[in-house]
C-alpha atoms as one frame of an Amber mdcrd trajectory, in Angstrom:
protein
  66.886 132.738 123.816  70.308 132.435 125.392  70.920 131.331 128.962  73.895
 130.652 131.205  74.294 129.231 134.701  76.433 130.618 137.499  77.022 128.529
 140.624  76.488 130.568 143.797  76.902 127.671 146.263  76.611 123.874 146.286
  72.851 124.326 146.648  72.117 127.507 144.693  72.603 128.724 141.115  71.910
 131.884 139.145  70.418 131.681 135.675  71.088 134.628 133.353  68.676 134.723
 130.422  68.659 136.937 127.306  65.525 136.923 125.169  65.160 138.580 121.717
  62.059 140.742 121.590  60.437 138.683 118.810  60.207 135.729 121.203  57.920
 137.823 123.412  55.379 138.254 120.607  52.944 135.484 121.754  52.805 136.989
 125.261  52.536 140.518 123.829  49.610 139.487 121.615  47.923 137.834 124.597
  48.414 141.002 126.668  46.820 143.199 123.981  43.914 140.770 123.724  43.421
 140.670 127.500  43.537 144.432 127.982  41.416 145.005 124.869  38.640 142.852
 126.346  38.573 145.012 129.489  38.256 148.511 127.994  35.601 150.236 125.888
  36.597 152.409 122.915  33.859 154.039 120.794  33.839 152.697 117.264  35.445
 149.368 118.168  33.937 146.130 119.360  35.172 144.815 122.695  38.150 142.540
 122.125  38.697 143.884 118.592  40.623 147.048 119.500  43.860 147.476 117.490
  47.137 147.510 119.474  47.986 151.079 118.455  44.648 152.289 119.871  45.292
 150.427 123.140  48.726 152.078 123.305  47.057 155.477 122.937  44.324 154.832
 125.488  46.134 152.722 128.115  49.790 153.177 127.316  52.331 150.653 126.132
  53.863 150.257 129.593  50.992 148.241 131.137  50.859 146.037 128.039  54.587
 145.277 128.214  54.352 144.608 131.948  51.560 142.081 131.467  53.392 140.439
 128.578  56.607 140.076 130.574  54.769 138.671 133.584  53.147 136.118 131.281
  56.413 135.195 129.540  58.779 134.956 132.518  57.555 131.599 133.963  57.757
 129.942 130.533  61.175 131.445 129.771  62.478 130.422 133.198  61.230 126.840
 132.758  62.881 126.676 129.336  66.190 127.940 130.749  66.034 125.344 133.563
  65.416 122.608 131.004  68.107 123.814 128.594  70.739 123.896 131.323  69.570
 120.704 133.077  69.213 122.553 136.378  67.715 120.415 139.165  65.731 123.269
 140.657  64.016 123.123 144.050  61.355 125.572 145.128  60.498 128.967 143.704
  63.125 131.160 142.010  63.905 134.775 142.829  63.500 136.483 139.451  64.867
 139.931 138.650  64.419 141.722 135.326  67.854 143.270 134.834  67.378 144.924
 131.453  64.518 145.538 129.041  64.589 147.461 125.770  61.267 147.775 123.995
  61.317 146.090 120.599  64.893 144.901 121.221  65.484 142.430 124.076  64.711
 141.285 127.602  67.303 140.155 130.131  66.526 138.649 133.504  68.219 136.589
 136.203  66.780 133.868 138.406  68.364 132.573 141.602  67.070 129.179 142.657
  68.057 126.405 145.032  69.119 123.141 143.427  69.696 119.557 144.403  73.334
 119.240 145.437  75.781 117.064 143.549  76.506 114.024 145.744  79.278 111.496
 145.384  78.286 108.132 146.797  80.986 105.736 147.978  80.719 102.011 147.361
  77.821 101.107 149.629  77.929  97.327 149.139  78.943  95.473 152.272  78.036
  98.382 154.502  77.960  97.275 158.149  75.299  98.271 160.669  74.172  96.946
 164.039  70.819  96.590 165.785  69.684  95.325 169.171  69.143  91.623 169.802
  65.707  90.178 169.172  64.549  89.201 172.649  61.165  88.239 174.072  60.789
  88.297 177.829  58.424  86.252 179.962  56.928  89.545 181.146  55.922  90.470
 177.599  54.232  87.111 177.112  52.456  87.467 180.463  51.234  90.947 179.473
  49.701  89.585 176.269  48.020  86.756 178.129  46.762  89.139 180.811  45.282
  91.384 178.101  43.524  88.382 176.585  42.138  87.362 179.993  40.815  90.891
 180.504  38.972  90.716 177.182  37.114  87.654 178.472  36.739  88.901 182.039
  33.454  89.787 183.723  32.491  92.808 185.810  30.751  92.001 189.093  29.091
  94.572 191.408  30.654  94.829 194.872  29.464  96.472 198.064  32.680  98.091
 199.239  34.758 101.192 198.783  36.442 101.940 195.458  39.857 100.339 195.070
  42.579 100.607 192.461  41.704  99.066 189.057  38.003  98.902 189.924  35.434
  99.785 187.263  33.080 102.484 188.457  30.117 104.493 187.215  30.262 108.144
 188.142  28.751 111.617 187.677  30.899 114.730 187.230  29.968 118.382 187.753
  32.479 121.217 187.304  32.077 124.738 188.710  34.105 127.940 188.557  33.706
 130.438 191.409  30.509 128.644 192.398  28.942 128.828 188.929  28.212 125.626
 187.046  30.121 125.093 183.808  27.510 123.804 181.372  29.897 122.004 179.004
  31.599 120.226 181.936  28.673 118.156 183.273  28.388 114.399 182.797  26.366
 111.526 184.227  26.692 107.755 183.995  30.330 107.711 182.898  32.165 104.371
 182.995  35.745 104.577 184.227  38.539 102.266 185.347  40.326 103.625 188.380
  44.020 104.148 187.710  43.704 104.529 183.938  44.174 108.318 184.123  41.955
 108.827 181.090  39.662 111.584 182.369  40.880 114.325 184.714  43.989 114.838
 186.803  43.170 114.140 190.444  40.130 111.962 189.700  41.786 108.711 190.756
  42.807 110.098 194.154  39.332 111.570 194.652  37.356 108.372 194.086  39.607
 105.949 195.976  37.851 104.967 199.236  34.414 106.227 198.198  31.378 103.946
 198.382  28.509 103.977 195.910  26.402 107.080 196.547  29.264 109.088 198.073
  30.769 112.270 196.606  33.944 114.285 196.780  35.142 117.603 195.333  38.639
 118.181 193.986  40.475 120.892 192.074  41.716 120.174 188.573  42.168 121.753
 185.136  39.838 121.176 182.200  41.409 119.816 179.005  38.997 121.580 176.637
  36.380 124.291 176.326  36.502 127.999 177.096  38.127 127.379 180.499  40.778
 125.007 179.183  43.850 125.017 181.453  42.128 126.922 184.267  41.589 125.599
 187.793  38.005 124.480 188.438  36.167 122.622 191.205  34.856 119.196 190.187
  32.345 117.237 192.237  32.461 113.497 191.554  29.756 111.073 192.699  30.295
 107.324 192.550  27.053 105.561 191.582  28.323 101.973 191.173  31.440  99.931
 191.946  32.435  96.792 190.078  35.506  94.610 190.118  36.784  92.561 187.236
  36.937  88.803 187.584  39.447  87.214 185.209  39.194  83.629 183.948  41.953
  81.172 184.806  44.536  80.638 182.105  43.958  76.955 181.486  42.946  74.589
 178.701  39.279  75.562 178.991  40.192  79.214 178.548  42.396  78.403 175.522
  39.467  76.622 173.860  37.135  79.560 174.592  39.482  82.367 173.596  41.297
  80.792 170.636  41.473  77.941 168.145  43.901  76.049 170.389  43.090  73.113
 172.637  45.596  73.753 175.408  47.011  76.695 177.324  50.523  75.669 176.285
  49.588  75.884 172.590  48.016  79.294 173.099  51.070  80.523 174.983  53.341
  79.268 172.186  51.202  81.178 169.682  51.524  84.340 171.759  55.296  83.953
 171.726  55.258  83.323 167.963  53.214  86.468 167.273  55.479  88.547 169.511
  58.505  87.176 167.676  57.056  88.135 164.299  56.405  91.652 165.540  59.926
  91.889 166.952  61.371  90.816 163.609  59.547  93.639 161.869  60.704  96.112
 164.515  64.252  94.862 164.075  63.915  95.266 160.294  62.812  98.862 160.826
  65.753  99.452 163.141  68.065  97.931 160.525  66.683 100.236 157.870  67.249
 103.276 160.076  70.724 102.088 161.113  71.830 101.580 157.503  70.531 104.981
 156.443  72.136 106.664 159.455  75.450 104.984 158.644  75.287 106.161 155.029
  74.642 109.751 156.094  77.876 109.671 158.126  79.805 108.614 155.013  78.339
 111.075 152.510  78.660 114.858 152.428  75.216 116.253 151.609  74.748 120.045
 151.534  71.234 121.120 152.548  69.502 124.050 150.779  68.613 126.696 153.359
  65.210 127.487 151.894  64.239 123.830 151.778  65.383 123.385 155.377  63.346
 126.399 156.503  60.232 125.017 154.799  60.823 121.556 156.261  61.225 122.854
 159.821  58.089 124.992 159.459  56.071 122.057 158.065  57.135 119.749 160.888
  56.340 122.351 163.537  52.926 122.992 161.970  52.229 119.252 161.952  53.195
 118.997 165.633  50.965 121.952 166.546  48.025 120.260 164.813  48.626 117.023
 166.705  48.875 118.880 170.006  45.659 120.718 169.195  43.831 117.438 168.575
  45.114 115.999 171.865  44.317 119.107 173.911  47.958 119.515 174.953  49.849
 122.812 174.958  53.334 123.157 173.527  54.711 123.876 177.009  53.151 120.644
 178.286  54.717 118.807 175.348  58.150 120.210 176.193  57.678 119.202 179.823
  56.759 115.653 178.805  59.781 115.434 176.502  61.987 116.965 179.202  63.277
 119.519 176.700  63.803 123.258 176.685  62.627 125.396 173.778  66.224 125.686
 172.567  66.783 121.924 172.757  63.555 121.266 170.870  64.461 123.748 168.113
  67.921 122.241 167.740  66.524 118.694 167.618  63.839 119.679 165.101  66.421
 121.287 162.826  68.685 118.230 163.061  65.884 115.816 162.218  64.792 118.017
 159.323  68.338 118.162 157.955  68.741 114.389 158.193  65.406 113.848 156.454
  66.385 116.072 153.532  69.820 114.451 153.270  68.211 111.006 153.254  65.849
 112.074 150.498  68.709 113.289 148.292  70.774 110.139 148.859  67.879 107.775
 148.187  66.849 109.668 145.060  70.391 109.295 143.741  70.519 105.583 144.594
  67.172 105.081 142.849  68.481 106.902 139.779  71.698 104.890 139.689  69.861
 101.589 140.086  67.116 102.493 137.628  64.359 101.905 140.178  60.791 102.645
 139.152  57.219 102.131 140.353  54.514 100.049 138.724  50.764 100.534 139.097
  50.384  97.733 141.644  53.096  99.159 143.926  51.549 102.627 143.771  48.087
 101.209 144.485  49.375  99.270 147.515  51.081 102.419 148.803  47.853 104.412
 148.411  45.931 101.709 150.299  48.405 101.902 153.208  48.103 105.703 153.316
  44.312 105.436 153.236  44.309 102.974 156.142  46.444 105.323 158.239  44.192
 108.265 157.375  40.998 106.356 158.123  39.498 106.880 154.650  38.774 104.601
 151.705  41.488 104.068 149.071  39.246 105.721 146.461  38.839 108.814 148.628
  42.562 109.063 149.262  43.376 108.528 145.584  40.934 111.264 144.567  42.449
 113.621 147.151  45.939 112.813 145.847  44.954 113.570 142.247  43.109 116.797
 143.094  46.048 118.096 145.160  48.798 116.907 142.777  50.205 114.501 145.378
  50.713 111.548 143.039  54.328 112.498 142.135  55.126 112.717 145.842  53.582
 109.284 146.481  55.596 107.820 143.598  58.756 109.327 145.101  57.957 107.749
 148.473  57.693 104.298 146.906  60.904 104.757 144.909  62.808 105.907 147.983
  61.466 102.940 149.930  62.763 100.616 147.217  66.122 102.426 147.182  66.448
 101.987 150.939  65.445  98.333 150.619  68.210  97.879 148.046  70.768  99.428
 150.420  69.615  97.272 153.338  69.700  94.149 151.178  73.319  94.839 150.249
  74.403  95.739 153.774  75.641  93.436 156.504  73.397  93.928 159.504  74.223
  92.156 162.752  72.625  92.162 166.169  74.378  93.083 169.403  75.462  89.455
 169.843  77.150  89.430 166.449  74.533  87.317 164.661  73.674  88.336 161.101
  70.087  89.588 160.810  68.137  87.934 157.995  66.247  90.641 156.119  66.189
  89.477 152.525  63.523  86.819 153.051  61.517  88.662 155.731  57.894  89.232
 154.713  55.528  92.019 155.882  53.769  89.606 158.291  57.019  88.808 160.119
  57.475  85.357 158.592  60.272  84.269 156.276  59.802  83.528 152.598  61.315
  80.640 150.716  64.942  81.650 149.983  64.641  80.807 146.290  61.561  82.972
 145.960  63.322  85.777 147.797  66.266  85.621 145.380  63.859  86.237 142.524
  62.373  89.301 144.191  63.645  92.784 143.393  63.889  93.940 147.010  63.065
  92.744 150.556  59.399  93.475 151.121  59.662  94.117 154.856  62.359  96.757
 154.406  60.380  98.460 151.647  57.044  98.345 153.467  57.465 101.848 154.854
  58.999 104.942 153.342  62.246 106.141 154.909  62.098 107.236 158.528  61.623
 110.964 158.992  60.368 111.466 155.458  60.579 115.179 154.549  57.276 116.978
 154.623  57.958 118.621 151.294  60.773 118.919 148.798
């Protein structure tokens, strides 16, 4: 077999393959065997019919067609391997010439990974926001903790904002009751906005036992999005009593003896979280900076698939939340055109990032060991709400393991880039990332020097990871 490569663009090549007829013999024999097992010829056992008899009964054309269809994928793969073509996606194959008992010639156009020239990326500079913790953030955490230990006390007064109420709901359309939109004994905090639009306004000022009807739209069911009448009856009103934030509370709600110690712990936990957020911002800033320095052509077919995958993923999420695409656009304050443009841009950047990180990983000889892959599978399983064994089985059955390995390698490549970059905050202070651990604390510097890459930066795969490649 002879094959040559013709470059059509930075992201597409054309393979031209010539195959001597004798190399088609295994596929031709398999075609005769397959067709022979499907026909009945008097005097011959099924599957034992000679080729010349099959040619007489069926014709040689169908046999050759089946043989070529069987041989083409193998011949294409061999040509890709022989020419070291970094193919992406499915090829467009065209049989250009075929002479029975002489030769087969075909061409295959396929998208390829572009050749990228990376500049010297050591000492790359990037900037992130300052790490700042406000008193308001600390107060919010303390308030949340007080609410967890608060008590609900019945009151004999009208419903007020933030009250906890028990209510019954009954929806009707044109006077007819909607069976799937009836509920009794629901618990609800006024002002949370977690049930129906207009509910908060309807219940404010009602006393226990009083009712009110309002017009709203259902978020699910056959009448989803349509105006319906909803009668709400308040059956109980309670207000939350919060404990004082003092030493007694600290001893009840935590392992600390004083309120000051508890407050200091709240600040410490917020600071750890902020460090991890800052590390994520640093990772994104470094990658964004690199993409401005490197020319990365994007294959059109890959981009089309990526945009379609992201849109499908969004539609699924909207379906789960009961939100329409128009409502999503309204919430994002975007037009359809702006959304499409933004989606395409994010998809392009994701593909470019993938190509760059794959090249960095190749240049640095980065690999994945069993422990790293296992930890990555555990994180995926936690996000998906399944056991690691279930996720691992799903990954094997759906051939997702190579993709998971690639995610880990790209994470390590990005960690390497971040480690060798100079990241400063808005005040000009250098951000310490090398010794930052996944829990937001800092490791011993000597131990960090012995590590291959900063764990916090490698904890997640690159932002906007492509859906497929």
